[in-house]
Amino acid sequence: MTEPASASTGLPNWAYFRYRVNRDIGGLVAWFRSRWRESLMFRIAAGAAAFGLFLWIAMFVWLVRDLPEAEALLTYETPLPTVVRGFDGEIVHSYARERRVQLQYADFPQKLIEAFLAAEDKNFFSHGGVDFMGTANAVVDYTLKMGSGERAVGGSTITQQVAKNLLLGDEYSVTRKLKEIILAGRIEQVLTKEQILELYLNEIPLGRRSFGVQAAARAYFDKDVDALELHEMAFLATLPKAPERYGRKGQEQAALARRAFVLDRMEANGFISGSERRAALAKPLGLVQQRAERSADAGYFLEEVRRQLIDQFGETAEDGPNSVYAGGLWVRTSLDTGMQDAAREALREGLLRYHGGRGWTGPLATIDVSEGNWASQLAASPLGIRYRNWRVGVVTQRNGSSARIGFSDGTEAPLGGLPDRLKTGDVIVASPSGGAWQVRTVPEAQGALVVQQAQTGRVLAMQGGFDNRLSDFNRATQAMRQPGSTIKPFVYATGLDSGMTPSTQIDNSRFCYYQGANLGEKCIRGTGSGGQYPMRYGLEQSQNIMTVQIGMTAGMNNVVKAIEKLDIGKFPAYPSTALGAGETTVSRMVAAYAALANHGRLNPPTVIDYVQDRRGKVLWRADKRECRGCSMPQWDGKPMPRFGVRGEQAMDARTAFQVMHMLRGAVSRGTATVLNPLGLPLFGKTGTTTGPKDVWFIGGTQAIVAGAYVGFDQPRNMGGYAYGGTIAAPIIKSLIEKSRDKWSDVPAVAPAGVRMVRVDRRSGKQVFDGWPTDDPRSAIIWEAFKPDTEPDRYTRQDEIAARRNEILALIRAGSANLRASEDDDPDAMPRNLAEEKGGLY
């Protein structure tokens, strides 16, 4: 038996081991010194080796000094677009500059994973991040192609591609490759193979602005990954090598060849059988050239949502973790797509109806077609239209009575219906007609329409023009226009708050006011029937003189304060303000009318209900009311917890109901009777401004309020026949008809403190011997009063006086019509026009 080496020395094992190390090192040092003294070549070789080691260490230090930390991938957040949902939770849009969808590893079909492994890294589950054989081949290929300008094969593993895509970038250099190799090893120590594959399949660029397999599946096949067939999975696996090549038109054969290679590799690796491979090879590529539209046609609404999100959360990743284009936000909006469709079509029909036969309004733009690249210029243009079968195109030729139109896809067709002013290079709108295309006219007049829930402030629909692809200026929120007579309800509300009632008699003969020592007193005569009338009559028939009388009696300072409290705007305290001589937006006016329907409570209009981050945490919500006691672990025996009332009390609830009740008469027998056949308990007010330059209607039910205006972007006369009752009100009528199921026929509910009293409609006095009927012209109606403000009883003397006033009114009306018929100007407006008759005249 051999004795342990330490036995001869008597030393412990550890001491003996140290002794042997010191002896061997000492011998090596002595040998090195001897060779160093005796051999020049040894000294040169040793120096070179030392220098090489130093360079290697220096290079390694240089490579890793600013190398990203692999641990960063543990908390890496994929840049994701913001997904927008409508009021019912359905996806209506996404804000994305790149197509990205994040999936979990379990969401990827196994065959799809195997297709990418076969094409990119068959040894992925066995190597430690680097395939040294593949790297060696890449080095050889790089050496052979050096100086040729041709890019060498990468030889990168999936782990290396993750390092490149997420941490390093796509710089083509040796140093980047070395960093990639180092990082790949570190990533393998930090992440599991499944985590690496999940990152890879979510981040790999695959062309058509898509990143990750789910986005690519949508871009190339308009499918989700779980619906892909084998040949489609194999095609996606071809894309990492040339993401912008295989999906292009004209590259079908190259794509089929590469797909066949992937299928061959899948069979060779045992992922699929031979019969599966042959079946997949027989399938066509099946690429879609254009994805199915997954966005609601609500451009103005969605742009308003985007603008508000950017203001609050930022636009890009540099602005914060919850940015619009990288944060992966989930946004619930109040958009009702059915209501939006109705609003869009109703406004378009109204604009086209007003435009009538005025003829072609000119080109949308012009481009130079002489260089032959008109298709690319047109494709780069932001102009577009989504109306019926209309398309935006460019006139490529115009020779007398013949012309041709070209589209962004490069196709051309004959063009008919040629206006005289049409010329080559004009960008126009056209629609198919027979075997050719016909020039169409986009109305020059524009407008806006907003639909809002009265009790919540949620905007259900918003259309800010004919088409946002032609003009992104949102006239619903950005266009400052004079409201005309639609401001009058708030003048009447101020009068009611100052002690008047709907039956208060107001003089409609003339209005006089003192203009100062130099100008003296000025008097304006009424344009309608003179005499004394109940307040209700003035609002129903939009009488200007009565409105100004009420405003001046209640105090114009009080009127503008009421207008400002309802967030309509800051108006001057002039008599003309009572007739709409200020500026505001459709959105603000609709919100103010919604306050009338909501018993005086004002809810600011909102298009966003709440915003969640990518994990579902609520970041912001419009309804900030708290529900105290809603999260109790056990019931305490008290009444069920409820949310508080929403909105700010901007007007006396009783006053708001009185005004709304009078505005119901404007629909029944006033300036908005075009809406009465709908059979709904509608209230509302028309408006026509001086010129007329703008025509309005705002109103609705106690649940939903809508408003619209029509006018030119650069305000000008719309024609003497343009009134709110003939242009704007029919737009709202069309809206309701197209969305009838969303409008309730439940009558308005009065707040506490309102007394409904039978009154004579002409005198405003209380009656006891009759009842109101469904006839809008009934002499007896229900009227809303605050307690102890009811009018006196109607008497025989009142009836005689009313008859006398009717006769006098007929005489005055006849005289006014006679004067109008003698007017030399055929385009002049009748002198007895009141709003519709109203507004600023």
PDB file of C-alpha atoms in Angstrom, residues 273-471:
ATOM      1  CA  SER A 273     -44.567  14.885 -40.479  1.00  0.00           C
ATOM      2  CA  GLY A 274     -43.898  14.562 -44.182  1.00  0.00           C
ATOM      3  CA  SER A 275     -47.591  14.633 -45.016  1.00  0.00           C
ATOM      4  CA  GLU A 276     -48.056  17.850 -43.011  1.00  0.00           C
ATOM      5  CA  ARG A 277     -45.136  19.421 -44.873  1.00  0.00           C
ATOM      6  CA  ARG A 278     -46.517  18.442 -48.283  1.00  0.00           C
ATOM      7  CA  ALA A 279     -49.985  19.728 -47.424  1.00  0.00           C
ATOM      8  CA  ALA A 280     -48.554  23.068 -46.291  1.00  0.00           C
ATOM      9  CA  LEU A 281     -46.379  23.360 -49.406  1.00  0.00           C
ATOM     10  CA  ALA A 282     -49.472  23.032 -51.581  1.00  0.00           C
ATOM     11  CA  LYS A 283     -51.142  26.069 -49.970  1.00  0.00           C
ATOM     12  CA  PRO A 284     -50.848  29.553 -51.550  1.00  0.00           C
ATOM     13  CA  LEU A 285     -49.274  32.362 -49.563  1.00  0.00           C
ATOM     14  CA  GLY A 286     -52.713  33.866 -48.896  1.00  0.00           C
ATOM     15  CA  LEU A 287     -51.403  37.296 -47.869  1.00  0.00           C
ATOM     16  CA  VAL A 288     -53.913  40.094 -47.430  1.00  0.00           C
ATOM     17  CA  GLN A 289     -52.966  43.389 -49.022  1.00  0.00           C
ATOM     18  CA  GLN A 290     -55.115  45.433 -46.666  1.00  0.00           C
ATOM     19  CA  ARG A 291     -56.336  44.569 -43.206  1.00  0.00           C
ATOM     20  CA  ALA A 292     -60.016  44.670 -42.375  1.00  0.00           C
ATOM     21  CA  GLU A 293     -60.914  48.049 -40.868  1.00  0.00           C
ATOM     22  CA  ARG A 294     -61.019  47.713 -37.093  1.00  0.00           C
ATOM     23  CA  SER A 295     -61.537  51.355 -36.271  1.00  0.00           C
ATOM     24  CA  ALA A 296     -64.857  53.083 -35.807  1.00  0.00           C
ATOM     25  CA  ASP A 297     -65.550  55.896 -38.268  1.00  0.00           C
ATOM     26  CA  ALA A 298     -65.386  58.484 -35.516  1.00  0.00           C
ATOM     27  CA  GLY A 299     -62.299  60.473 -36.431  1.00  0.00           C
ATOM     28  CA  TYR A 300     -63.217  63.733 -34.706  1.00  0.00           C
ATOM     29  CA  PHE A 301     -64.219  61.951 -31.497  1.00  0.00           C
ATOM     30  CA  LEU A 302     -61.120  59.749 -31.436  1.00  0.00           C
ATOM     31  CA  GLU A 303     -58.804  62.676 -32.165  1.00  0.00           C
ATOM     32  CA  GLU A 304     -60.294  64.551 -29.211  1.00  0.00           C
ATOM     33  CA  VAL A 305     -59.611  61.493 -27.039  1.00  0.00           C
ATOM     34  CA  ARG A 306     -56.023  61.322 -28.321  1.00  0.00           C
ATOM     35  CA  ARG A 307     -55.431  65.014 -27.661  1.00  0.00           C
ATOM     36  CA  GLN A 308     -56.647  64.724 -24.071  1.00  0.00           C
ATOM     37  CA  LEU A 309     -54.556  61.602 -23.437  1.00  0.00           C
ATOM     38  CA  ILE A 310     -51.400  63.253 -24.757  1.00  0.00           C
ATOM     39  CA  ASP A 311     -52.030  66.310 -22.581  1.00  0.00           C
ATOM     40  CA  GLN A 312     -52.284  64.085 -19.521  1.00  0.00           C
ATOM     41  CA  PHE A 313     -49.892  61.176 -20.123  1.00  0.00           C
ATOM     42  CA  GLY A 314     -47.502  62.286 -22.862  1.00  0.00           C
ATOM     43  CA  GLU A 315     -46.993  61.052 -26.396  1.00  0.00           C
ATOM     44  CA  THR A 316     -43.900  58.821 -26.483  1.00  0.00           C
ATOM     45  CA  ALA A 317     -41.938  56.609 -24.062  1.00  0.00           C
ATOM     46  CA  GLU A 318     -39.667  59.560 -23.242  1.00  0.00           C
ATOM     47  CA  ASP A 319     -42.692  61.330 -21.741  1.00  0.00           C
ATOM     48  CA  GLY A 320     -43.374  58.632 -19.149  1.00  0.00           C
ATOM     49  CA  PRO A 321     -44.309  54.991 -18.620  1.00  0.00           C
ATOM     50  CA  ASN A 322     -47.974  55.538 -19.562  1.00  0.00           C
ATOM     51  CA  SER A 323     -47.535  57.429 -22.805  1.00  0.00           C
ATOM     52  CA  VAL A 324     -50.080  57.155 -25.594  1.00  0.00           C
ATOM     53  CA  TYR A 325     -47.825  55.453 -28.139  1.00  0.00           C
ATOM     54  CA  ALA A 326     -45.800  53.195 -25.833  1.00  0.00           C
ATOM     55  CA  GLY A 327     -47.600  52.822 -22.506  1.00  0.00           C
ATOM     56  CA  GLY A 328     -50.154  50.192 -23.510  1.00  0.00           C
ATOM     57  CA  LEU A 329     -53.076  52.134 -22.041  1.00  0.00           C
ATOM     58  CA  TRP A 330     -56.621  50.794 -22.083  1.00  0.00           C
ATOM     59  CA  VAL A 331     -59.074  53.649 -22.493  1.00  0.00           C
ATOM     60  CA  ARG A 332     -62.824  53.342 -21.984  1.00  0.00           C
ATOM     61  CA  THR A 333     -64.627  56.134 -23.790  1.00  0.00           C
ATOM     62  CA  SER A 334     -68.257  57.207 -23.961  1.00  0.00           C
ATOM     63  CA  LEU A 335     -68.407  56.656 -27.734  1.00  0.00           C
ATOM     64  CA  ASP A 336     -71.661  55.038 -28.851  1.00  0.00           C
ATOM     65  CA  THR A 337     -70.794  53.810 -32.346  1.00  0.00           C
ATOM     66  CA  GLY A 338     -74.438  53.526 -33.360  1.00  0.00           C
ATOM     67  CA  MET A 339     -75.129  57.101 -32.289  1.00  0.00           C
ATOM     68  CA  GLN A 340     -71.881  58.229 -33.918  1.00  0.00           C
ATOM     69  CA  ASP A 341     -72.875  56.650 -37.236  1.00  0.00           C
ATOM     70  CA  ALA A 342     -76.231  58.422 -37.046  1.00  0.00           C
ATOM     71  CA  ALA A 343     -74.612  61.754 -36.160  1.00  0.00           C
ATOM     72  CA  ARG A 344     -72.047  61.503 -38.947  1.00  0.00           C
ATOM     73  CA  GLU A 345     -74.595  60.669 -41.632  1.00  0.00           C
ATOM     74  CA  ALA A 346     -77.148  63.214 -40.379  1.00  0.00           C
ATOM     75  CA  LEU A 347     -74.621  66.062 -40.517  1.00  0.00           C
ATOM     76  CA  ARG A 348     -73.328  65.012 -43.934  1.00  0.00           C
ATOM     77  CA  GLU A 349     -76.845  64.818 -45.329  1.00  0.00           C
ATOM     78  CA  GLY A 350     -77.619  68.255 -43.917  1.00  0.00           C
ATOM     79  CA  LEU A 351     -74.481  69.782 -45.431  1.00  0.00           C
ATOM     80  CA  LEU A 352     -75.174  68.196 -48.821  1.00  0.00           C
ATOM     81  CA  ARG A 353     -78.814  69.282 -48.626  1.00  0.00           C
ATOM     82  CA  TYR A 354     -77.800  72.882 -47.958  1.00  0.00           C
ATOM     83  CA  HIS A 355     -75.166  72.790 -50.710  1.00  0.00           C
ATOM     84  CA  GLY A 356     -77.854  71.623 -53.141  1.00  0.00           C
ATOM     85  CA  GLY A 357     -77.056  72.456 -56.767  1.00  0.00           C
ATOM     86  CA  ARG A 358     -74.398  75.081 -56.140  1.00  0.00           C
ATOM     87  CA  GLY A 359     -71.905  73.153 -58.245  1.00  0.00           C
ATOM     88  CA  TRP A 360     -68.322  72.079 -57.824  1.00  0.00           C
ATOM     89  CA  THR A 361     -66.450  73.875 -55.053  1.00  0.00           C
ATOM     90  CA  GLY A 362     -62.933  73.276 -56.393  1.00  0.00           C
ATOM     91  CA  PRO A 363     -60.098  70.801 -55.760  1.00  0.00           C
ATOM     92  CA  LEU A 364     -59.054  69.587 -52.333  1.00  0.00           C
ATOM     93  CA  ALA A 365     -55.419  70.222 -53.272  1.00  0.00           C
ATOM     94  CA  THR A 366     -53.132  70.155 -56.308  1.00  0.00           C
ATOM     95  CA  ILE A 367     -50.039  68.072 -57.047  1.00  0.00           C
ATOM     96  CA  ASP A 368     -47.474  68.048 -59.853  1.00  0.00           C
ATOM     97  CA  VAL A 369     -48.156  65.056 -62.110  1.00  0.00           C
ATOM     98  CA  SER A 370     -45.521  65.909 -64.718  1.00  0.00           C
ATOM     99  CA  GLU A 371     -42.820  63.804 -63.033  1.00  0.00           C
ATOM    100  CA  GLY A 372     -44.963  60.673 -63.104  1.00  0.00           C
ATOM    101  CA  ASN A 373     -44.851  59.996 -59.345  1.00  0.00           C
ATOM    102  CA  TRP A 374     -48.384  61.193 -58.709  1.00  0.00           C
ATOM    103  CA  ALA A 375     -49.377  57.883 -57.067  1.00  0.00           C
ATOM    104  CA  SER A 376     -46.701  58.160 -54.372  1.00  0.00           C
ATOM    105  CA  GLN A 377     -47.535  61.834 -53.829  1.00  0.00           C
ATOM    106  CA  LEU A 378     -51.186  60.954 -53.414  1.00  0.00           C
ATOM    107  CA  ALA A 379     -50.376  58.057 -51.077  1.00  0.00           C
ATOM    108  CA  ALA A 380     -48.276  60.389 -48.911  1.00  0.00           C
ATOM    109  CA  SER A 381     -51.093  62.915 -48.712  1.00  0.00           C
ATOM    110  CA  PRO A 382     -53.236  62.925 -45.539  1.00  0.00           C
ATOM    111  CA  LEU A 383     -56.345  63.476 -47.650  1.00  0.00           C
ATOM    112  CA  GLY A 384     -58.973  60.753 -47.747  1.00  0.00           C
ATOM    113  CA  ILE A 385     -62.688  60.187 -47.464  1.00  0.00           C
ATOM    114  CA  ARG A 386     -64.910  57.459 -46.069  1.00  0.00           C
ATOM    115  CA  TYR A 387     -68.317  58.255 -47.473  1.00  0.00           C
ATOM    116  CA  ARG A 388     -70.338  55.795 -49.522  1.00  0.00           C
ATOM    117  CA  ASN A 389     -68.111  54.676 -52.428  1.00  0.00           C
ATOM    118  CA  TRP A 390     -66.303  57.999 -52.844  1.00  0.00           C
ATOM    119  CA  ARG A 391     -62.509  58.040 -53.263  1.00  0.00           C
ATOM    120  CA  VAL A 392     -59.845  60.722 -53.355  1.00  0.00           C
ATOM    121  CA  GLY A 393     -57.881  60.787 -56.613  1.00  0.00           C
ATOM    122  CA  VAL A 394     -55.857  63.097 -58.844  1.00  0.00           C
ATOM    123  CA  VAL A 395     -56.688  64.229 -62.359  1.00  0.00           C
ATOM    124  CA  THR A 396     -53.841  62.761 -64.412  1.00  0.00           C
ATOM    125  CA  GLN A 397     -55.098  64.023 -67.789  1.00  0.00           C
ATOM    126  CA  ARG A 398     -57.556  66.664 -68.978  1.00  0.00           C
ATOM    127  CA  ASN A 399     -58.152  67.123 -72.683  1.00  0.00           C
ATOM    128  CA  GLY A 400     -61.300  69.098 -73.406  1.00  0.00           C
ATOM    129  CA  SER A 401     -64.284  66.988 -72.458  1.00  0.00           C
ATOM    130  CA  SER A 402     -62.247  63.905 -71.517  1.00  0.00           C
ATOM    131  CA  ALA A 403     -60.137  63.246 -68.454  1.00  0.00           C
ATOM    132  CA  ARG A 404     -58.590  60.475 -66.413  1.00  0.00           C
ATOM    133  CA  ILE A 405     -58.321  60.031 -62.663  1.00  0.00           C
ATOM    134  CA  GLY A 406     -55.557  58.196 -60.792  1.00  0.00           C
ATOM    135  CA  PHE A 407     -55.599  56.706 -57.296  1.00  0.00           C
ATOM    136  CA  SER A 408     -52.958  56.077 -54.662  1.00  0.00           C
ATOM    137  CA  ASP A 409     -52.585  52.424 -55.660  1.00  0.00           C
ATOM    138  CA  GLY A 410     -51.439  53.496 -59.129  1.00  0.00           C
ATOM    139  CA  THR A 411     -54.645  52.575 -60.980  1.00  0.00           C
ATOM    140  CA  GLU A 412     -56.302  54.945 -63.460  1.00  0.00           C
ATOM    141  CA  ALA A 413     -59.791  55.236 -64.924  1.00  0.00           C
ATOM    142  CA  PRO A 414     -61.843  57.539 -67.179  1.00  0.00           C
ATOM    143  CA  LEU A 415     -63.415  60.533 -65.426  1.00  0.00           C
ATOM    144  CA  GLY A 416     -66.772  62.099 -66.254  1.00  0.00           C
ATOM    145  CA  GLY A 417     -68.958  64.978 -65.053  1.00  0.00           C
ATOM    146  CA  LEU A 418     -66.128  67.446 -65.621  1.00  0.00           C
ATOM    147  CA  PRO A 419     -66.473  70.977 -64.208  1.00  0.00           C
ATOM    148  CA  ASP A 420     -65.044  73.730 -66.391  1.00  0.00           C
ATOM    149  CA  ARG A 421     -62.438  74.649 -63.782  1.00  0.00           C
ATOM    150  CA  LEU A 422     -61.105  71.094 -63.434  1.00  0.00           C
ATOM    151  CA  LYS A 423     -57.489  70.752 -64.538  1.00  0.00           C
ATOM    152  CA  THR A 424     -54.643  68.264 -64.504  1.00  0.00           C
ATOM    153  CA  GLY A 425     -53.122  67.861 -61.050  1.00  0.00           C
ATOM    154  CA  ASP A 426     -56.332  68.634 -59.152  1.00  0.00           C
ATOM    155  CA  VAL A 427     -56.923  66.339 -56.181  1.00  0.00           C
ATOM    156  CA  ILE A 428     -60.651  65.648 -56.143  1.00  0.00           C
ATOM    157  CA  VAL A 429     -63.330  63.311 -54.832  1.00  0.00           C
ATOM    158  CA  ALA A 430     -65.030  60.924 -57.260  1.00  0.00           C
ATOM    159  CA  SER A 431     -67.309  57.909 -57.229  1.00  0.00           C
ATOM    160  CA  PRO A 432     -67.762  55.021 -59.696  1.00  0.00           C
ATOM    161  CA  SER A 433     -70.421  55.462 -62.361  1.00  0.00           C
ATOM    162  CA  GLY A 434     -70.729  52.740 -64.969  1.00  0.00           C
ATOM    163  CA  GLY A 435     -67.283  51.988 -66.339  1.00  0.00           C
ATOM    164  CA  ALA A 436     -65.896  55.379 -65.332  1.00  0.00           C
ATOM    165  CA  TRP A 437     -65.737  57.716 -62.350  1.00  0.00           C
ATOM    166  CA  GLN A 438     -67.838  60.801 -61.672  1.00  0.00           C
ATOM    167  CA  VAL A 439     -66.628  64.018 -60.050  1.00  0.00           C
ATOM    168  CA  ARG A 440     -68.269  64.612 -56.670  1.00  0.00           C
ATOM    169  CA  THR A 441     -68.536  67.788 -54.640  1.00  0.00           C
ATOM    170  CA  VAL A 442     -67.614  68.138 -51.004  1.00  0.00           C
ATOM    171  CA  PRO A 443     -69.848  70.845 -49.484  1.00  0.00           C
ATOM    172  CA  GLU A 444     -68.073  74.107 -48.824  1.00  0.00           C
ATOM    173  CA  ALA A 445     -70.258  74.876 -45.819  1.00  0.00           C
ATOM    174  CA  GLN A 446     -69.229  72.954 -42.732  1.00  0.00           C
ATOM    175  CA  GLY A 447     -70.708  72.327 -39.324  1.00  0.00           C
ATOM    176  CA  ALA A 448     -70.654  70.166 -36.225  1.00  0.00           C
ATOM    177  CA  LEU A 449     -72.906  67.906 -34.207  1.00  0.00           C
ATOM    178  CA  VAL A 450     -72.548  66.749 -30.590  1.00  0.00           C
ATOM    179  CA  VAL A 451     -74.697  64.273 -28.642  1.00  0.00           C
ATOM    180  CA  GLN A 452     -74.386  64.175 -24.847  1.00  0.00           C
ATOM    181  CA  GLN A 453     -76.000  62.371 -21.921  1.00  0.00           C
ATOM    182  CA  ALA A 454     -77.675  65.038 -19.809  1.00  0.00           C
ATOM    183  CA  GLN A 455     -77.207  63.407 -16.397  1.00  0.00           C
ATOM    184  CA  THR A 456     -73.532  62.425 -16.800  1.00  0.00           C
ATOM    185  CA  GLY A 457     -71.923  64.744 -19.330  1.00  0.00           C
ATOM    186  CA  ARG A 458     -70.721  61.742 -21.366  1.00  0.00           C
ATOM    187  CA  VAL A 459     -70.424  62.638 -25.036  1.00  0.00           C
ATOM    188  CA  LEU A 460     -71.968  59.813 -27.057  1.00  0.00           C
ATOM    189  CA  ALA A 461     -71.109  61.161 -30.498  1.00  0.00           C
ATOM    190  CA  MET A 462     -69.125  64.007 -32.010  1.00  0.00           C
ATOM    191  CA  GLN A 463     -68.851  64.981 -35.659  1.00  0.00           C
ATOM    192  CA  GLY A 464     -66.715  68.045 -36.284  1.00  0.00           C
ATOM    193  CA  GLY A 465     -67.133  68.384 -40.042  1.00  0.00           C
ATOM    194  CA  PHE A 466     -67.914  66.477 -43.225  1.00  0.00           C
ATOM    195  CA  ASP A 467     -64.895  64.134 -42.883  1.00  0.00           C
ATOM    196  CA  ASN A 468     -61.835  64.380 -40.649  1.00  0.00           C
ATOM    197  CA  ARG A 469     -59.661  62.972 -43.458  1.00  0.00           C
ATOM    198  CA  LEU A 470     -60.384  66.119 -45.461  1.00  0.00           C
ATOM    199  CA  SER A 471     -60.095  68.521 -42.553  1.00  0.00           C
TER     200      SER A 471
END
